[in-house]
XYZ file of C-alpha atoms in Angstrom:
576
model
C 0.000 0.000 0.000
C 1.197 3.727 -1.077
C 1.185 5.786 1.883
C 0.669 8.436 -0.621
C -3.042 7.600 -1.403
C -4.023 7.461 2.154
C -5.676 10.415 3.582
C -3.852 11.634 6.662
C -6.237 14.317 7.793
C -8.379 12.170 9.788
C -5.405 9.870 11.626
C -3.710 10.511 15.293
C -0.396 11.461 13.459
C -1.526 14.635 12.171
C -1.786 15.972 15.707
C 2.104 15.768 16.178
C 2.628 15.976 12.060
C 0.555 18.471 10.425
C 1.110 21.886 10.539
C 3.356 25.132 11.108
C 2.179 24.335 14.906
C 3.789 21.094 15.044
C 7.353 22.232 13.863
C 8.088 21.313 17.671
C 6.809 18.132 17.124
C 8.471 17.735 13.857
C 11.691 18.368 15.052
C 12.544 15.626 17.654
C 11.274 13.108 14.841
C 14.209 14.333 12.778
C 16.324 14.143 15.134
C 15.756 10.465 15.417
C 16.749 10.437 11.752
C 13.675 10.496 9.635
C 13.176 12.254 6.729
C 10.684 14.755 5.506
C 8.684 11.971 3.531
C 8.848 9.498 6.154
C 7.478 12.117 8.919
C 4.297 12.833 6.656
C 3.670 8.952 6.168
C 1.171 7.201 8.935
C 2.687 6.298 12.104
C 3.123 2.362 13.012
C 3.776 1.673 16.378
C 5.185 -1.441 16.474
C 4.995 -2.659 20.305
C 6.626 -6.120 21.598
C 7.060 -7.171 25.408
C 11.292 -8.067 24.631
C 12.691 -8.518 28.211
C 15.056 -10.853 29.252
C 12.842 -12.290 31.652
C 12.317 -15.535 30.129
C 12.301 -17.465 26.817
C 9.222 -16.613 25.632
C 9.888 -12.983 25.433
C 13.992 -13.101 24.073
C 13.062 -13.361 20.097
C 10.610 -10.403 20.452
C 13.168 -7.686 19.363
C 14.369 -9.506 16.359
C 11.253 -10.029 15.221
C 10.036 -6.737 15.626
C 13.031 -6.007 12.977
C 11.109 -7.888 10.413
C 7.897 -6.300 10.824
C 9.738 -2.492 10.761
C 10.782 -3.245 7.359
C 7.403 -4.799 6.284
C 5.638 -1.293 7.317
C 8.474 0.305 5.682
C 8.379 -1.317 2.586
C 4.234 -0.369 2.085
C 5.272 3.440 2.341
C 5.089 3.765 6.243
C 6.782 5.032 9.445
C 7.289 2.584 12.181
C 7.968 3.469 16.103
C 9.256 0.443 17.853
C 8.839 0.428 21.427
C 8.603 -2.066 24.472
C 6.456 -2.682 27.373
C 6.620 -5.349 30.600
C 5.924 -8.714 30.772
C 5.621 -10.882 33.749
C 6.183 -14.431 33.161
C 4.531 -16.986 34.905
C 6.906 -20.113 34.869
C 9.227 -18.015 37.209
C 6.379 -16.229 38.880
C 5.550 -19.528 40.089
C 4.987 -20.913 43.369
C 6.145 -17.574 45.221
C 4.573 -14.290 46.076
C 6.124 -13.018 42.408
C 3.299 -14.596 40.800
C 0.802 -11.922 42.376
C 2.265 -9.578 39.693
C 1.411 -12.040 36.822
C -2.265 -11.275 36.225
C -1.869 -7.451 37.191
C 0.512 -7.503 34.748
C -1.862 -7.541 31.779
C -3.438 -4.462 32.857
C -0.370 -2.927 32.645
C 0.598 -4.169 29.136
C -2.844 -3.117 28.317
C -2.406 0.278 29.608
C 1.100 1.459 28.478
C 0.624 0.500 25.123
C -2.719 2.476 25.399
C -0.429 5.873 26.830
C 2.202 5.739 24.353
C 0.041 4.946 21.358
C -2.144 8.202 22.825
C 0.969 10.325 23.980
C 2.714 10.113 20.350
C -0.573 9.978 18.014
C 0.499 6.684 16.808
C -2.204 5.821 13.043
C -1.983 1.981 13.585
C -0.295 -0.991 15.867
C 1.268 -3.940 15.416
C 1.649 -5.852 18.780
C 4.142 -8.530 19.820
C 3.770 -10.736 22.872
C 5.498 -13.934 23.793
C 3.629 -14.663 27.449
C 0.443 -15.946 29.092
C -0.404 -12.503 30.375
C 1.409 -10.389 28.066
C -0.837 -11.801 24.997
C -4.120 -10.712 26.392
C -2.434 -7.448 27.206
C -2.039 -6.506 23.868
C -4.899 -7.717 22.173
C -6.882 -5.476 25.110
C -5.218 -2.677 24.087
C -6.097 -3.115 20.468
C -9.764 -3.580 20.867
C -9.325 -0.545 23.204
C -7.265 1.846 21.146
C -9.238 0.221 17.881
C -6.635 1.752 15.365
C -5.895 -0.714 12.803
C -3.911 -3.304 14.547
C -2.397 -6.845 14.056
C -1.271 -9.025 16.430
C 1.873 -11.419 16.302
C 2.646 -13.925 18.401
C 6.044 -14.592 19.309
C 5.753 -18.338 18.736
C 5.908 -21.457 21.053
C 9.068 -22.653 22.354
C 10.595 -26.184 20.626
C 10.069 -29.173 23.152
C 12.809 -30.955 25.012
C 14.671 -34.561 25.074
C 15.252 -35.992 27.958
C 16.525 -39.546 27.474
C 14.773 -39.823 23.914
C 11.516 -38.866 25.893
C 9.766 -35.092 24.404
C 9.459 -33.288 27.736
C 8.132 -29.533 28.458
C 8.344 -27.512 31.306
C 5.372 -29.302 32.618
C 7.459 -32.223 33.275
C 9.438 -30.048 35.057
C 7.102 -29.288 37.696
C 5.630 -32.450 38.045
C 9.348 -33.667 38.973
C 10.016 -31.859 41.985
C 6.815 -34.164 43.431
C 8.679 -37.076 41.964
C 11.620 -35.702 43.715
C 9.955 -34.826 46.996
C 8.322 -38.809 47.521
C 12.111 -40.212 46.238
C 10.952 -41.171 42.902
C 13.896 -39.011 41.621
C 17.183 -38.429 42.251
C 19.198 -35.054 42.160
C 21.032 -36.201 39.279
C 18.110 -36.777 37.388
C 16.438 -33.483 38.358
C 19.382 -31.730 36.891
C 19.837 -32.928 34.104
C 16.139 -32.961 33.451
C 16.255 -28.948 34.463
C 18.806 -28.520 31.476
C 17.131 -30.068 29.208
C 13.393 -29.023 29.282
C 13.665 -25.806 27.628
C 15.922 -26.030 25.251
C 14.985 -22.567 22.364
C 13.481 -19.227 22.402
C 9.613 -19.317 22.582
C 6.998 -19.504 25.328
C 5.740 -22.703 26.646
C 5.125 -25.595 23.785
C 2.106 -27.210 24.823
C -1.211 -25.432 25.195
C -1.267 -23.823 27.984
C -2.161 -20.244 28.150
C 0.943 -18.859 25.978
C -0.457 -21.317 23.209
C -4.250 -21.012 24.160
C -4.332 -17.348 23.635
C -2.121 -17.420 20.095
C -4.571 -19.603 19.091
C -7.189 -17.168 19.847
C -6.002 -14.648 17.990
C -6.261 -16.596 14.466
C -9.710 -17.398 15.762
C -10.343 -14.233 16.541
C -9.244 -12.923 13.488
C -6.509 -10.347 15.077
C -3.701 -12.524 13.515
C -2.254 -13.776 9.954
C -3.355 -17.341 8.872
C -0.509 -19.537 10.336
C 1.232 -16.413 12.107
C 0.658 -18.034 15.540
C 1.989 -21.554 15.144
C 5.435 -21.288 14.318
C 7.740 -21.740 17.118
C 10.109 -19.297 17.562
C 13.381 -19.897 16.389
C 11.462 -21.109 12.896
C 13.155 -18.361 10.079
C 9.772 -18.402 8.882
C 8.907 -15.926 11.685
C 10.167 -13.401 10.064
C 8.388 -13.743 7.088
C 5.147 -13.611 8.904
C 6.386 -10.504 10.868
C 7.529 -8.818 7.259
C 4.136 -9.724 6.081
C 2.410 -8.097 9.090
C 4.369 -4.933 8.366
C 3.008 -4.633 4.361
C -0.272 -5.779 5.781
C -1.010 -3.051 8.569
C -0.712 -0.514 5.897
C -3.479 -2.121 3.989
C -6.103 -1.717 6.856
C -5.104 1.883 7.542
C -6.159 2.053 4.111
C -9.437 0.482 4.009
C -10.236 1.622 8.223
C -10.389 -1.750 9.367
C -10.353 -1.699 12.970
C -10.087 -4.220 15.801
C -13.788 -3.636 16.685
C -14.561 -4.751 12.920
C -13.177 -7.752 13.666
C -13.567 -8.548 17.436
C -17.452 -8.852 17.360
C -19.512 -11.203 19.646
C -19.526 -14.038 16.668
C -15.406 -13.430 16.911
C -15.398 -14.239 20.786
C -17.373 -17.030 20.206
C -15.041 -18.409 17.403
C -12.163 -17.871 20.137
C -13.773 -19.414 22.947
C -14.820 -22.971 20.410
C -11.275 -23.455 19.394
C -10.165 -23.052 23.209
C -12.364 -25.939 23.579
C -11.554 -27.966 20.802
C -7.844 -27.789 21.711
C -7.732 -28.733 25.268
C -6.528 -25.537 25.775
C -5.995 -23.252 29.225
C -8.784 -22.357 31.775
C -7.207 -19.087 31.717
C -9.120 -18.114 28.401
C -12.305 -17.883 30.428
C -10.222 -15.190 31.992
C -9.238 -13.172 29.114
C -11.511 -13.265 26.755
C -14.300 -11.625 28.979
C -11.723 -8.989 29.156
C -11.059 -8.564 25.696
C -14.589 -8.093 24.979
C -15.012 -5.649 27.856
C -12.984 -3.409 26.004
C -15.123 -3.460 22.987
C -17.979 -2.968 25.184
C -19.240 -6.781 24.222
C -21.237 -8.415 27.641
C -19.254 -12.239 27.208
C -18.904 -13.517 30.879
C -17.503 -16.877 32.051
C -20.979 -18.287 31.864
C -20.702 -17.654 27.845
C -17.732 -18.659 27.570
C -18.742 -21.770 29.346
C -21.447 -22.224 26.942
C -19.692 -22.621 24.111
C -17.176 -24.564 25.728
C -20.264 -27.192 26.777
C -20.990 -27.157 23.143
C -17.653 -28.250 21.153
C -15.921 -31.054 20.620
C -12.655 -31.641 21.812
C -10.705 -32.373 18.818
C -6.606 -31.729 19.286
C -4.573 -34.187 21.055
C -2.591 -31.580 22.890
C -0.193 -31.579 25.570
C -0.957 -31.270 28.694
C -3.901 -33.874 28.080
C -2.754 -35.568 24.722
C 0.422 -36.247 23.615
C 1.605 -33.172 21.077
C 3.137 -29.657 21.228
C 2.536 -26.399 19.698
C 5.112 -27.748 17.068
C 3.531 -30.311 16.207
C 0.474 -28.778 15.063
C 1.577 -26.172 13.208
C 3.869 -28.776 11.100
C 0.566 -30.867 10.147
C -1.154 -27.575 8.776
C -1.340 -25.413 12.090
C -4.072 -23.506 13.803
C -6.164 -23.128 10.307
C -6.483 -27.080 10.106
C -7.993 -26.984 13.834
C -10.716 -24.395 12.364
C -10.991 -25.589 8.947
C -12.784 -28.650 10.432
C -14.797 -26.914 13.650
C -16.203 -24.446 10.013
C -16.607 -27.594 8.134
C -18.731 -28.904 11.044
C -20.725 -26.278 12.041
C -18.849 -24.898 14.993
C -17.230 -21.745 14.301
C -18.740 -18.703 11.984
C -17.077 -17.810 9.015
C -18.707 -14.500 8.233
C -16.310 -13.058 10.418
C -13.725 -10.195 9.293
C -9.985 -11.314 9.755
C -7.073 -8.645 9.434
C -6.202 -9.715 6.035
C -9.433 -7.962 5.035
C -11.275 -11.660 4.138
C -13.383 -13.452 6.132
C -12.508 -16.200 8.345
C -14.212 -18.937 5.496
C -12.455 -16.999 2.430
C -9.129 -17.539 4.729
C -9.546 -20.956 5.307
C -11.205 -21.941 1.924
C -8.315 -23.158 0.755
C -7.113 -25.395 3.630
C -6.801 -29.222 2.973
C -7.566 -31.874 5.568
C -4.595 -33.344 6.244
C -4.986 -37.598 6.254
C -1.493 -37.845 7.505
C -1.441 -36.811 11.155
C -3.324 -37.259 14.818
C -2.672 -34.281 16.219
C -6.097 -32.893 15.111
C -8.908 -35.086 14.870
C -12.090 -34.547 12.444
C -14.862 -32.303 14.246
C -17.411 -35.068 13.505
C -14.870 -37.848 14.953
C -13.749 -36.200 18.082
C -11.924 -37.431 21.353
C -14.881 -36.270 23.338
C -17.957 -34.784 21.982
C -17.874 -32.283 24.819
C -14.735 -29.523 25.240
C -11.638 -29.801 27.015
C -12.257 -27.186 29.628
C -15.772 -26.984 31.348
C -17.836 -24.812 33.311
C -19.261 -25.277 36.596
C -21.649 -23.520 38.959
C -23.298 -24.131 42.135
C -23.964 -23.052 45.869
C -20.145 -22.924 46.306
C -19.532 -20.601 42.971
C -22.652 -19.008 42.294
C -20.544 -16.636 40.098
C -18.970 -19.643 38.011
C -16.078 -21.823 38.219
C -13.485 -23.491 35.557
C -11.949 -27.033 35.230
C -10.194 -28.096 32.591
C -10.690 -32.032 31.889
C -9.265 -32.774 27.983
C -7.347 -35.939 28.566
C -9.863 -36.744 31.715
C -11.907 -39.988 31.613
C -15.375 -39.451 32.018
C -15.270 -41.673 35.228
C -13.004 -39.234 36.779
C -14.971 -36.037 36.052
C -16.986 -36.486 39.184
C -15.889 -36.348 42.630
C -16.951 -36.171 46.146
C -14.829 -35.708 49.066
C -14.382 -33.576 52.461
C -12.752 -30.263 52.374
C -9.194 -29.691 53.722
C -8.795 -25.635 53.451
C -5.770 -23.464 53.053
C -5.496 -19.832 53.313
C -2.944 -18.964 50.777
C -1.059 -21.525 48.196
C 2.289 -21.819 50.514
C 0.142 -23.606 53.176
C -1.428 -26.328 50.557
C 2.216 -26.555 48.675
C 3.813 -27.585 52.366
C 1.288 -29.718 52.717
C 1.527 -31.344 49.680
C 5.370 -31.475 49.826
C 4.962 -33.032 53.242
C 2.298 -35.052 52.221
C -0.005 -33.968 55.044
C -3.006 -34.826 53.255
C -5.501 -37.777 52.166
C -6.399 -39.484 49.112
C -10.206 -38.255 48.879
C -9.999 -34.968 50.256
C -10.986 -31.411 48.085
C -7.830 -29.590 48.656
C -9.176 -25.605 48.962
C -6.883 -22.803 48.165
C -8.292 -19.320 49.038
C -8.155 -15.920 49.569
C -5.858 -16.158 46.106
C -8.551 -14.592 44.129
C -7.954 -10.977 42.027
C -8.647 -8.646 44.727
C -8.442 -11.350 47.884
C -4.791 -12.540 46.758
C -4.180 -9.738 45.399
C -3.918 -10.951 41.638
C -5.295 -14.296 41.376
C -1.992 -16.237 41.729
C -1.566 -19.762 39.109
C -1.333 -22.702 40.792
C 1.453 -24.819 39.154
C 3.413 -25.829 42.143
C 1.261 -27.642 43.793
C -0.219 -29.214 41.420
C 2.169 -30.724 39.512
C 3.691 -31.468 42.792
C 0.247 -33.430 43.256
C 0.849 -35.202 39.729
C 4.193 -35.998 40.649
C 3.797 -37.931 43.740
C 1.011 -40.003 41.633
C -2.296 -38.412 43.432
C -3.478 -36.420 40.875
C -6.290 -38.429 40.267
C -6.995 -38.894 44.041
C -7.588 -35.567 45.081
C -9.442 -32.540 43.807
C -8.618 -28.960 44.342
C -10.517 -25.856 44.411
C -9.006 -22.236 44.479
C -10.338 -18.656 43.756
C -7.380 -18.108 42.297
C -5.879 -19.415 38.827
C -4.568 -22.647 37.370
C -1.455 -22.484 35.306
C -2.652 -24.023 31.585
C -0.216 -26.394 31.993
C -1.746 -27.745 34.862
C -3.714 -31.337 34.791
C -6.009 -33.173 37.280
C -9.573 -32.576 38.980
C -8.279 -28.714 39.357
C -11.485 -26.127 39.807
C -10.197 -22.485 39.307
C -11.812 -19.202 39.039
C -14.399 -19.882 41.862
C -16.741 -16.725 42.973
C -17.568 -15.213 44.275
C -14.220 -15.146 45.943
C -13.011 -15.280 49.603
C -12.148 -12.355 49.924
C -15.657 -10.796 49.207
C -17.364 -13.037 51.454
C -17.643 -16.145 48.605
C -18.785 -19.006 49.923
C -15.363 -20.627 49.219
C -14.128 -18.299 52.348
C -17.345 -19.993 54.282
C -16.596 -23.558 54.219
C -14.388 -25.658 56.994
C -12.468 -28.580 57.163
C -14.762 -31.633 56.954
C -17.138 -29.818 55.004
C -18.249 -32.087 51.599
C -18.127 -30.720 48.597
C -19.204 -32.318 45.225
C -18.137 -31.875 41.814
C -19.789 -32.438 38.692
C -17.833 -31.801 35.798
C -20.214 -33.798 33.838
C -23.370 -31.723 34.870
C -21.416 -29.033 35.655
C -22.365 -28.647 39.126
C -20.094 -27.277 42.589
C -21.488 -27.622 45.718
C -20.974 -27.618 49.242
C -23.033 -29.817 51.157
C -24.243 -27.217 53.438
C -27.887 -25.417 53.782
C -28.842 -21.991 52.993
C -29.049 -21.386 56.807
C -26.005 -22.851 57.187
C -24.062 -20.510 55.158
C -26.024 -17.314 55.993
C -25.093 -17.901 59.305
C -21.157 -18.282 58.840
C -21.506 -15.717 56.215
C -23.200 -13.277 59.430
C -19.662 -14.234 61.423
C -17.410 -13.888 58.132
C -14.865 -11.352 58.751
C -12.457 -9.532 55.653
C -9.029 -10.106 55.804
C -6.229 -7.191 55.627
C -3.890 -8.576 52.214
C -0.189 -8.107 52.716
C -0.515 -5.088 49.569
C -0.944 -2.330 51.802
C 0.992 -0.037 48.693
C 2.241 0.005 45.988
C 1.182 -1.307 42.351
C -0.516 -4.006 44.084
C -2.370 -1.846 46.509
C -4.209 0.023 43.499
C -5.468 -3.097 41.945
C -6.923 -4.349 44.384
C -8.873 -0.995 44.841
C -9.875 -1.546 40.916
C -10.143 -5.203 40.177
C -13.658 -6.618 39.487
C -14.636 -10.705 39.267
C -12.702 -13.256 37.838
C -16.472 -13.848 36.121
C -16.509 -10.583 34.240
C -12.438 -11.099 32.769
C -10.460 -9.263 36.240
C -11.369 -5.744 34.743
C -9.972 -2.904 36.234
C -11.846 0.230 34.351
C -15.448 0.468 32.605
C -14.328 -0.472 29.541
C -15.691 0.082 25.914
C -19.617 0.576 26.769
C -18.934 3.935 28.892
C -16.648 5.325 26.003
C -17.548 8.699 24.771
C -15.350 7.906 21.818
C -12.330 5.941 21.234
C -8.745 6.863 20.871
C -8.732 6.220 17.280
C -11.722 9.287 16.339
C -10.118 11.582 18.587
């Protein structure tokens, strides 16, 4: 696209651009080395979370490189810059990981100020982490310039004695470890081996989940999010990105074009149909919030209760990101949920089609079992479920993909733990019973604060070979990597008076994954009377970032929002 034919009067650049006024404003752009033409081209800001945090984040800059050239090459101006990212696998199991979720608000918001504070005409955003993707897909729909989103890409799995291992195996060793089912020699060289390239976590957990989400959503290239990270074909997708970004300014294609209700609903089936992280019930209520789009847990859950579970994924099945994108990638995983009925292929995509003229050309692929037919699936029923009862009347999550039906159901007395550290020396210690509902709370978004994962223990859990023999129940969050009879997301939460705050030791509580039922065997009295004697509970984030989410944060039912999102806007960034 010629920047030439596009009409700058009516884009954010023209208020730092145009004008004898903005000689100022000129002048610090030549500085930094652009020319006269390049000044009155649109603006790109091209935004990645690059730290040196973790994996998943290290290939960010490089392949921001790509996509500079792309925009350049279509006749435009690009502005790199970075924001945080918090990353979860060392967040874990410590009181870092109450910055993980908070962390997305933050992403959201800085790329919101410096996209306002420089009159950026278009985005293309970069994120490599479970929080960190959600971040900037929130502040797309927010900012709704023309925007693209590219996924840094998945990281490539590990050998560990000519076994493919990920991180979660990782995890689930220190249980092994802590019952004597592994030595220290073993952990270490398992520890050096697990991780072994750039790229976020290669199975679908949340990293995974949400790239997948944003081909389904249509905020992402065809194939874009598949390719793991140290694949040279990043680059082209990156490059392609660039060109394409200049195209929508062109025709005013905006994120809210794309991110409708029938989008969020194509996002939340191929969650489903992959297996993929609980988390997504998180995020995508959030993402919508910011188009002003009412899509709660509960609709998520729908749709979830709805779709077939269809890829045989890690941590349930047996594959990695890799994997799928080398038998045809996140388009074969839709091609057959459009084929079948379950996704809507009306919807705009950011290569200006629709999602069925994108994927009209895809091929079933005979060859592979990564992805099974939508009419022939593993389970006619999702991988992640709903639930809902007297003990969440506000929702809760499981995830069961990889879960035999037999073990969906569960019924056991409650052993409860205020805070994570208490259950994970338990665990360790193995101070608890086969049978019992393991309950984790006061962890939810305001309660914890920031709705801490819950990796630790349970892969600890997995590890000592009681996964299956306990459940466990938390207002907080469950990593996606995490596997077992694991109910996350319950509210209301403790800290607002939930009934998950109510309940005692001894208590019985029964799960339903099935029906989708929670409940605590307890009578209305019953908890209206504890819920008289319930008293709140002073956090530890007294100041401090912390401190003002918890003053903002809403239920984990309505996405963790922090502000009032796209139905109070006067206008949006992009008409100002």
């Amino acid at each position: 696209m010629d920047a030439r034919l596009i009409d700058k009067s009516k884009l954010p650049s023209r208020h730092v651009t145009e004008g004898p006024a903005r000689a100022p404003h000129r002048s610090y752009l030549y500085a930094m080395g652009l020319t006269k033409e390049q000044i009155a081209q649109p603006l790109v800001g091209v935004a990645t979370c690059w730290n040196e945090a973790a994996p998943c984040n290290i290939s960010l800059m490089r392949q921001a490189q790509a996509v500079k050239k792309g925009v350049a090459a279509a006749r435009g101006t690009p502005r790199e810059f970075c924001t945080i990212t918090v990353t979860d696998g060392i967040a874990m199991g410590h009181q870092g990981m109450k910055a993980s979720l908070p962390s997305r608000e933050v992403i959201a918001d800085s790329v919101e100020l410096t996209m306002r504070g420089h009159s950026y005409d278009a985005l293309v955003g970069m994120a490599g982490c479970d929080k960190s993707l959600p971040g900037m897909m929130m502040a797309m729909v927010r900012l709704n310039v023309p925007s693209i989103f590219i996924y840094g890409g998945s990281i490539l799995p590990g050998s560990f004695r000519g076994r493919q291992v990920t991180v979660q195996d990782l995890f689930e060793a220190v249980g092994k470890y802590s019952v004597g089912e592994m030595s220290d020699e073993d952990l270490t060289e398992l520890e050096q081996v697990a991780c072994p390239s750039a790229g976020a976590c290669g199975a679908q957990f949340t990293a995974n989940t949400m790239a997948t989400v944003s081909e389904a959503m249509g905020l992402a290239l065809p194939y874009s999010a598949g390719a793991p990270a140290p694949y040279e074909i990043r680059d082209r997708f990156c490059a392609a990105a660039g060109e394409q970004i200049m195209d929508l300014i062109a025709k005013n294609i905006r994120p809210r074009d794309i991110v409708t209700r029938r989008a969020l609903e194509n996002a939340a089936t191929v969650v489903a149909a992959s297996g993929g992280s609980t988390n997504a019930a998180l995020h995508l209520p959030a993402i919508a919030h910011e188009a002003g789009i009412k899509f709660d847990l509960f609709d998520v859950a729908e749709i979830f209760k709805r779709t077939p579970y269809i890829a045989d994924l890690k941590p349930g099945g047996r594959y990695v990101a890799k994997d799928l994108f080398e038998v045809g990638g996140i388009p074969l995983l839709m091609k057959t949920l459009l084929d079948h009925g379950y996704m809507h292929g009306d919807c705009m995509t950011v290569t200006g089609r629709t999602m069925a003229e994108n994927l009209a050309s895809v091929k079933w692929n005979d060859d592979q079992d990564v992805v099974y037919p939508a009419n022939k699936p593993i389970t006619p029923t999702g991988g992640v479920v709903g639930l809902k009862g007297n003990l969440a009347p506000e929702g809760a999550i499981v995830k069961v993909a990889g879960m035999a039906s037999d073990k969906q159901v569960f019924r056991g007395p409650a052993r409860c733990f205020d805070g994570e550290e208490a259950c994970f020396e338990a665990v360790s210690t193995r101070q608890y019973k086969e049978g019992e509902v393991l309950v984790i709370r006061y962890e939810g978004p305001r309660g914890g604060p920031g709705m801490r994962e819950m990796l630790s223990t349970t892969a600890a859990l997995y590890g000592q070979g009681m996964g299956d023999k306990v459940a466990l129940i938390t207002d907080g969050r469950f990593s996606g990597a995490t596997r077992g009879f694991c109910i996350g997301h319950v509210g209301p939460e403790a800290a607002v008076g939930g009934p998950i705050g109510l309940i005692e030791d001894g208590d019985i509580i029964a799960i339903d994954a099935v029906k989708g039922i929670i409940d605590v065997e307890l009578s209305g009295e019953e908890l209206a009377k504890r819920r008289a004697e319930w008293k709140p509970r002073e956090t530890s984030a007294t100041s401090g970032y912390l401190w003002k989410y918890a003053q903002t944060v809403g239920p984990a039912r309505d996405g963790a929002i922090t502000h009032p999102g796209g139905a109070a806007e006067k206008e949006t960034y992009a008409d100002v």
